mmCIF file of C-alpha atoms in Angstrom:
data_model
loop_
_atom_site.group_PDB
_atom_site.id
_atom_site.type_symbol
_atom_site.label_atom_id
_atom_site.label_comp_id
_atom_site.label_asym_id
_atom_site.label_seq_id
_atom_site.Cartn_x
_atom_site.Cartn_y
_atom_site.Cartn_z
ATOM 1 C CA UNK A 284 22.147 -14.145 9.548
ATOM 2 C CA UNK A 285 23.812 -15.940 6.642
ATOM 3 C CA UNK A 286 27.460 -15.217 5.953
ATOM 4 C CA UNK A 287 29.301 -14.601 2.712
ATOM 5 C CA UNK A 288 29.684 -17.779 0.690
ATOM 6 C CA UNK A 289 31.947 -18.307 -2.301
ATOM 7 C CA UNK A 290 32.147 -21.034 -4.900
ATOM 8 C CA UNK A 291 34.026 -22.994 -5.884
ATOM 9 C CA UNK A 292 36.558 -23.306 -3.080
ATOM 10 C CA UNK A 293 39.340 -24.441 -5.397
ATOM 11 C CA UNK A 294 39.821 -24.215 -9.131
ATOM 12 C CA UNK A 295 42.562 -25.115 -11.589
ATOM 13 C CA UNK A 296 42.666 -23.461 -15.006
ATOM 14 C CA UNK A 297 45.066 -23.264 -17.895
ATOM 15 C CA UNK A 298 46.699 -20.074 -19.107
ATOM 16 C CA UNK A 299 44.489 -18.309 -21.640
ATOM 17 C CA UNK A 300 41.246 -19.737 -20.310
ATOM 18 C CA UNK A 301 38.411 -17.809 -18.735
ATOM 19 C CA UNK A 302 37.043 -18.278 -15.220
ATOM 20 C CA UNK A 303 33.945 -17.223 -13.293
ATOM 21 C CA UNK A 304 33.915 -17.062 -9.513
ATOM 22 C CA UNK A 305 30.714 -16.668 -7.532
ATOM 23 C CA UNK A 306 29.729 -15.031 -4.286
ATOM 24 C CA UNK A 307 26.558 -14.799 -2.229
ATOM 25 C CA UNK A 308 26.573 -11.714 -0.060
ATOM 26 C CA UNK A 309 25.633 -11.570 3.575
ATOM 27 C CA UNK A 310 21.923 -11.043 4.059
ATOM 28 C CA UNK A 311 20.928 -7.376 3.945
ATOM 29 C CA UNK A 312 24.176 -6.189 2.350
ATOM 30 C CA UNK A 313 23.996 -4.528 -1.044
ATOM 31 C CA UNK A 314 27.651 -3.696 -1.537
ATOM 32 C CA UNK A 315 30.097 -6.341 -2.685
ATOM 33 C CA UNK A 316 33.832 -6.057 -3.183
ATOM 34 C CA UNK A 317 36.334 -8.449 -4.704
ATOM 35 C CA UNK A 318 39.947 -8.833 -3.655
ATOM 36 C CA UNK A 319 42.933 -10.772 -4.927
ATOM 37 C CA UNK A 320 45.263 -12.184 -2.290
ATOM 38 C CA UNK A 321 48.529 -13.548 -3.603
ATOM 39 C CA UNK A 322 50.420 -15.986 -1.415
ATOM 40 C CA UNK A 323 52.011 -14.194 1.531
ATOM 41 C CA UNK A 324 50.457 -10.849 0.626
ATOM 42 C CA UNK A 325 47.563 -8.733 1.787
ATOM 43 C CA UNK A 326 44.362 -8.596 -0.242
ATOM 44 C CA UNK A 327 44.382 -6.189 -3.194
ATOM 45 C CA UNK A 328 41.192 -4.382 -4.111
ATOM 46 C CA UNK A 329 39.848 -5.370 -7.545
ATOM 47 C CA UNK A 330 36.481 -3.591 -7.665
ATOM 48 C CA UNK A 331 33.301 -2.883 -5.802
ATOM 49 C CA UNK A 332 29.645 -3.053 -6.802
ATOM 50 C CA UNK A 333 26.751 -1.202 -5.252
ATOM 51 C CA UNK A 334 23.226 -1.974 -6.330
ATOM 52 C CA UNK A 335 24.406 -3.729 -9.499
ATOM 53 C CA UNK A 336 26.766 -0.991 -10.676
ATOM 54 C CA UNK A 337 30.533 -0.843 -10.430
ATOM 55 C CA UNK A 338 31.471 2.138 -8.285
ATOM 56 C CA UNK A 339 35.149 1.662 -7.590
ATOM 57 C CA UNK A 340 38.054 -0.157 -9.176
ATOM 58 C CA UNK A 341 41.600 -0.952 -8.190
ATOM 59 C CA UNK A 342 44.641 -1.298 -10.405
ATOM 60 C CA UNK A 343 43.495 -4.345 -12.374
ATOM 61 C CA UNK A 344 43.213 -4.675 -16.172
ATOM 62 C CA UNK A 345 39.849 -4.804 -17.976
ATOM 63 C CA UNK A 346 40.052 -8.578 -18.351
ATOM 64 C CA UNK A 347 38.905 -8.595 -14.711
ATOM 65 C CA UNK A 348 35.190 -7.874 -14.794
ATOM 66 C CA UNK A 349 32.225 -8.443 -12.582
ATOM 67 C CA UNK A 350 28.511 -8.496 -12.141
ATOM 68 C CA UNK A 351 26.173 -7.965 -9.245
ATOM 69 C CA UNK A 352 22.673 -9.371 -9.486
ATOM 70 C CA UNK A 353 19.349 -8.068 -8.092
ATOM 71 C CA UNK A 354 19.602 -10.524 -5.210
ATOM 72 C CA UNK A 355 23.062 -9.008 -4.490
ATOM 73 C CA UNK A 356 24.954 -12.154 -5.402
ATOM 74 C CA UNK A 357 28.006 -11.445 -7.509
ATOM 75 C CA UNK A 358 30.421 -12.864 -10.053
ATOM 76 C CA UNK A 359 34.049 -12.160 -10.819
ATOM 77 C CA UNK A 360 35.122 -13.000 -14.361
ATOM 78 C CA UNK A 361 38.703 -13.184 -15.489
ATOM 79 C CA UNK A 362 39.530 -13.577 -19.172
ATOM 80 C CA UNK A 363 42.780 -14.664 -20.794
ATOM 81 C CA UNK A 364 44.160 -16.087 -17.574
ATOM 82 C CA UNK A 365 47.818 -15.543 -16.808
ATOM 83 C CA UNK A 366 50.055 -17.481 -14.448
ATOM 84 C CA UNK A 367 50.213 -14.460 -12.129
ATOM 85 C CA UNK A 368 46.456 -14.629 -11.670
ATOM 86 C CA UNK A 369 47.011 -17.606 -9.367
ATOM 87 C CA UNK A 370 45.777 -16.386 -5.987
ATOM 88 C CA UNK A 371 43.036 -16.525 -3.398
ATOM 89 C CA UNK A 372 40.059 -14.454 -4.527
ATOM 90 C CA UNK A 373 38.004 -12.982 -1.736
ATOM 91 C CA UNK A 374 34.515 -11.603 -1.854
ATOM 92 C CA UNK A 375 33.279 -9.230 0.826
ATOM 93 C CA UNK A 376 29.897 -7.676 1.459
ATOM 94 C CA UNK A 377 29.342 -4.351 3.134
ATOM 95 C CA UNK A 378 26.910 -2.097 4.890
ATOM 96 C CA UNK A 379 23.363 -1.854 3.604
ATOM 97 C CA UNK A 380 23.733 1.930 3.727
ATOM 98 C CA UNK A 381 25.841 1.903 0.611
ATOM 99 C CA UNK A 382 29.426 2.210 -0.493
ATOM 100 C CA UNK A 383 30.381 5.525 1.050
ATOM 101 C CA UNK A 384 29.905 4.574 4.646
ATOM 102 C CA UNK A 385 33.600 4.011 4.835
ATOM 103 C CA UNK A 386 33.499 3.017 8.467
ATOM 104 C CA UNK A 387 31.603 -0.136 7.631
ATOM 105 C CA UNK A 388 33.713 -3.233 8.035
ATOM 106 C CA UNK A 389 33.545 -5.813 5.304
ATOM 107 C CA UNK A 390 32.347 -9.358 5.857
ATOM 108 C CA UNK A 391 34.548 -11.770 3.962
ATOM 109 C CA UNK A 392 33.944 -15.159 2.467
ATOM 110 C CA UNK A 393 36.550 -17.899 2.757
ATOM 111 C CA UNK A 394 37.687 -17.335 -0.798
ATOM 112 C CA UNK A 395 38.283 -19.283 -3.989
ATOM 113 C CA UNK A 396 41.799 -20.602 -4.526
ATOM 114 C CA UNK A 397 42.580 -20.239 -8.248
ATOM 115 C CA UNK A 398 45.599 -21.972 -9.729
ATOM 116 C CA UNK A 399 46.606 -21.169 -13.302
ATOM 117 C CA UNK A 400 48.969 -23.626 -14.975
ATOM 118 C CA UNK B 7 47.284 6.938 -3.045
ATOM 119 C CA UNK B 8 46.199 5.631 0.307
ATOM 120 C CA UNK B 9 48.318 2.828 1.693
ATOM 121 C CA UNK B 10 49.152 0.854 4.800
ATOM 122 C CA UNK B 11 52.551 -0.343 5.986
ATOM 123 C CA UNK B 12 52.734 -2.902 8.707
ATOM 124 C CA UNK B 13 55.478 -4.601 10.604
ATOM 125 C CA UNK B 14 57.029 -7.490 8.780
ATOM 126 C CA UNK B 15 56.850 -10.881 10.353
ATOM 127 C CA UNK B 16 56.864 -13.524 11.246
ATOM 128 C CA UNK B 17 56.490 -12.846 14.951
ATOM 129 C CA UNK B 18 56.950 -15.689 17.398
ATOM 130 C CA UNK B 19 56.017 -15.259 21.061
ATOM 131 C CA UNK B 20 55.578 -17.415 24.091
ATOM 132 C CA UNK B 21 52.153 -17.715 25.662
ATOM 133 C CA UNK B 22 51.279 -14.769 27.934
ATOM 134 C CA UNK B 23 53.833 -12.481 26.263
ATOM 135 C CA UNK B 24 52.975 -8.909 25.266
ATOM 136 C CA UNK B 25 52.208 -8.324 21.613
ATOM 137 C CA UNK B 26 52.691 -5.238 19.465
ATOM 138 C CA UNK B 27 52.264 -5.210 15.695
ATOM 139 C CA UNK B 28 53.066 -1.844 14.176
ATOM 140 C CA UNK B 29 50.946 -0.258 11.475
ATOM 141 C CA UNK B 30 51.298 3.136 9.824
ATOM 142 C CA UNK B 31 49.194 4.605 7.083
ATOM 143 C CA UNK B 32 49.213 7.220 4.355
ATOM 144 C CA UNK B 33 45.944 8.855 3.404
ATOM 145 C CA UNK B 34 44.798 12.069 1.809
ATOM 146 C CA UNK B 35 41.706 12.406 3.978
ATOM 147 C CA UNK B 36 40.322 10.869 7.130
ATOM 148 C CA UNK B 37 40.123 7.116 6.718
ATOM 149 C CA UNK B 38 38.653 4.529 9.003
ATOM 150 C CA UNK B 39 41.206 2.023 10.278
ATOM 151 C CA UNK B 40 40.817 -1.685 10.861
ATOM 152 C CA UNK B 41 42.602 -4.788 12.010
ATOM 153 C CA UNK B 42 41.574 -8.051 10.401
ATOM 154 C CA UNK B 43 42.690 -11.541 11.398
ATOM 155 C CA UNK B 44 43.015 -14.622 9.227
ATOM 156 C CA UNK B 45 43.177 -17.926 11.068
ATOM 157 C CA UNK B 46 44.649 -20.937 9.256
ATOM 158 C CA UNK B 47 42.281 -22.178 6.572
ATOM 159 C CA UNK B 48 39.733 -19.444 7.192
ATOM 160 C CA UNK B 49 38.701 -16.149 5.640
ATOM 161 C CA UNK B 50 39.382 -12.681 6.973
ATOM 162 C CA UNK B 51 37.542 -11.641 10.113
ATOM 163 C CA UNK B 52 37.202 -8.143 11.496
ATOM 164 C CA UNK B 53 39.095 -7.895 14.782
ATOM 165 C CA UNK B 54 38.586 -4.230 15.624
ATOM 166 C CA UNK B 55 38.112 -0.815 14.065
ATOM 167 C CA UNK B 56 38.411 2.917 14.729
ATOM 168 C CA UNK B 57 36.702 5.589 12.697
ATOM 169 C CA UNK B 58 38.329 8.825 13.863
ATOM 170 C CA UNK B 59 41.396 10.209 15.571
ATOM 171 C CA UNK B 60 41.945 9.108 19.175
ATOM 172 C CA UNK B 61 39.339 6.359 18.907
ATOM 173 C CA UNK B 62 40.371 3.085 20.494
ATOM 174 C CA UNK B 63 39.155 -0.160 18.993
ATOM 175 C CA UNK B 64 39.156 -3.254 21.169
ATOM 176 C CA UNK B 65 38.083 -6.886 20.947
ATOM 177 C CA UNK B 66 39.165 -10.204 22.465
ATOM 178 C CA UNK B 67 41.846 -8.460 24.533
ATOM 179 C CA UNK B 68 43.336 -6.716 21.485
ATOM 180 C CA UNK B 69 43.478 -2.923 21.305
ATOM 181 C CA UNK B 70 44.548 -0.292 18.790
ATOM 182 C CA UNK B 71 44.353 3.498 18.985
ATOM 183 C CA UNK B 72 43.930 5.757 15.952
ATOM 184 C CA UNK B 73 46.837 8.207 16.176
ATOM 185 C CA UNK B 74 46.518 10.936 13.595
ATOM 186 C CA UNK B 75 49.656 12.765 14.684
ATOM 187 C CA UNK B 76 51.807 9.714 14.021
ATOM 188 C CA UNK B 77 49.520 8.191 11.344
ATOM 189 C CA UNK B 78 49.599 4.920 13.239
ATOM 190 C CA UNK B 79 47.241 2.192 14.407
ATOM 191 C CA UNK B 80 49.405 -0.277 16.284
ATOM 192 C CA UNK B 81 47.832 -3.519 17.502
ATOM 193 C CA UNK B 82 48.514 -4.592 21.092
ATOM 194 C CA UNK B 83 47.564 -7.411 23.418
ATOM 195 C CA UNK B 84 48.784 -7.789 26.951
ATOM 196 C CA UNK B 85 48.893 -11.575 27.122
ATOM 197 C CA UNK B 86 48.733 -13.687 23.983
ATOM 198 C CA UNK B 87 47.395 -17.222 23.796
ATOM 199 C CA UNK B 88 48.221 -20.097 21.472
ATOM 200 C CA UNK B 89 44.810 -19.589 19.876
ATOM 201 C CA UNK B 90 45.902 -16.095 18.756
ATOM 202 C CA UNK B 91 48.239 -17.650 16.190
ATOM 203 C CA UNK B 92 47.119 -16.221 12.858
ATOM 204 C CA UNK B 93 47.944 -13.608 10.236
ATOM 205 C CA UNK B 94 46.982 -10.056 11.163
ATOM 206 C CA UNK B 95 46.200 -7.387 8.574
ATOM 207 C CA UNK B 96 46.011 -3.661 9.126
ATOM 208 C CA UNK B 97 43.676 -1.885 6.721
ATOM 209 C CA UNK B 98 42.171 1.484 5.943
ATOM 210 C CA UNK B 99 39.077 2.576 4.101
ATOM 211 C CA UNK B 100 38.348 6.075 2.907
ATOM 212 C CA UNK B 101 35.920 5.763 0.020
ATOM 213 C CA UNK B 102 34.663 2.239 0.375
ATOM 214 C CA UNK B 103 37.628 0.307 -0.999
ATOM 215 C CA UNK B 104 39.665 -1.331 1.702
ATOM 216 C CA UNK B 105 43.477 -1.087 1.457
ATOM 217 C CA UNK B 106 45.381 -3.777 3.314
ATOM 218 C CA UNK B 107 48.896 -4.140 4.590
ATOM 219 C CA UNK B 108 50.941 -7.198 3.686
ATOM 220 C CA UNK B 109 50.031 -9.015 6.888
ATOM 221 C CA UNK B 110 52.015 -10.143 9.919
ATOM 222 C CA UNK B 111 52.092 -13.805 10.837
ATOM 223 C CA UNK B 112 51.963 -14.410 14.577
ATOM 224 C CA UNK B 113 52.871 -17.741 16.121
ATOM 225 C CA UNK B 114 52.330 -18.229 19.843
ATOM 226 C CA UNK B 115 54.119 -21.168 21.457
ATOM 227 C CA UNK B 116 52.943 -22.850 24.669
#
């Protein structure tokens, strides 16, 4: 089975710019979640998509938005970048049974390292 | 809201030492509990999980028991190896969104 792949692996942007990060979910998974991991911290939940609709969101402002496509690949978009947005962004895919099987472990990609200058 | 608190690191042990990394949680319902591991330069990997009280998760010599009475899910290993050096994250999931602790960095010296 294919794993979760993210692109790009590294990215440098300037404050105020916009960025799009991409993720291909693990085969057979139709739930995708995005996390922000600041240096030395645990991942923080941004939002989750199930079958192309957002169905859960963490404490992040609206300038963090996402999309999930029919093939279950996903994008994370961040507008008006701020210095504090510098972090590792992780994508994770979940159980094919949907988002409420809360005992389903997530399968993580290796992340995109975003640096905002 | 739901949250996880885990033992602050870093933890440094000699090879073959006993490992315990403490994790406690706060949840309104009945979450599933997980330990994830992040090796240098890699993404998060599931290490073990437990879905209900008194369940024991185990993998690669690591164990953790879901203790509802103490709201804990401590990670243990009887004899660590150099290859176990990594950052370990305790996490819970109740409604699909995973909540992680801050992570504990483990270094095992030969």
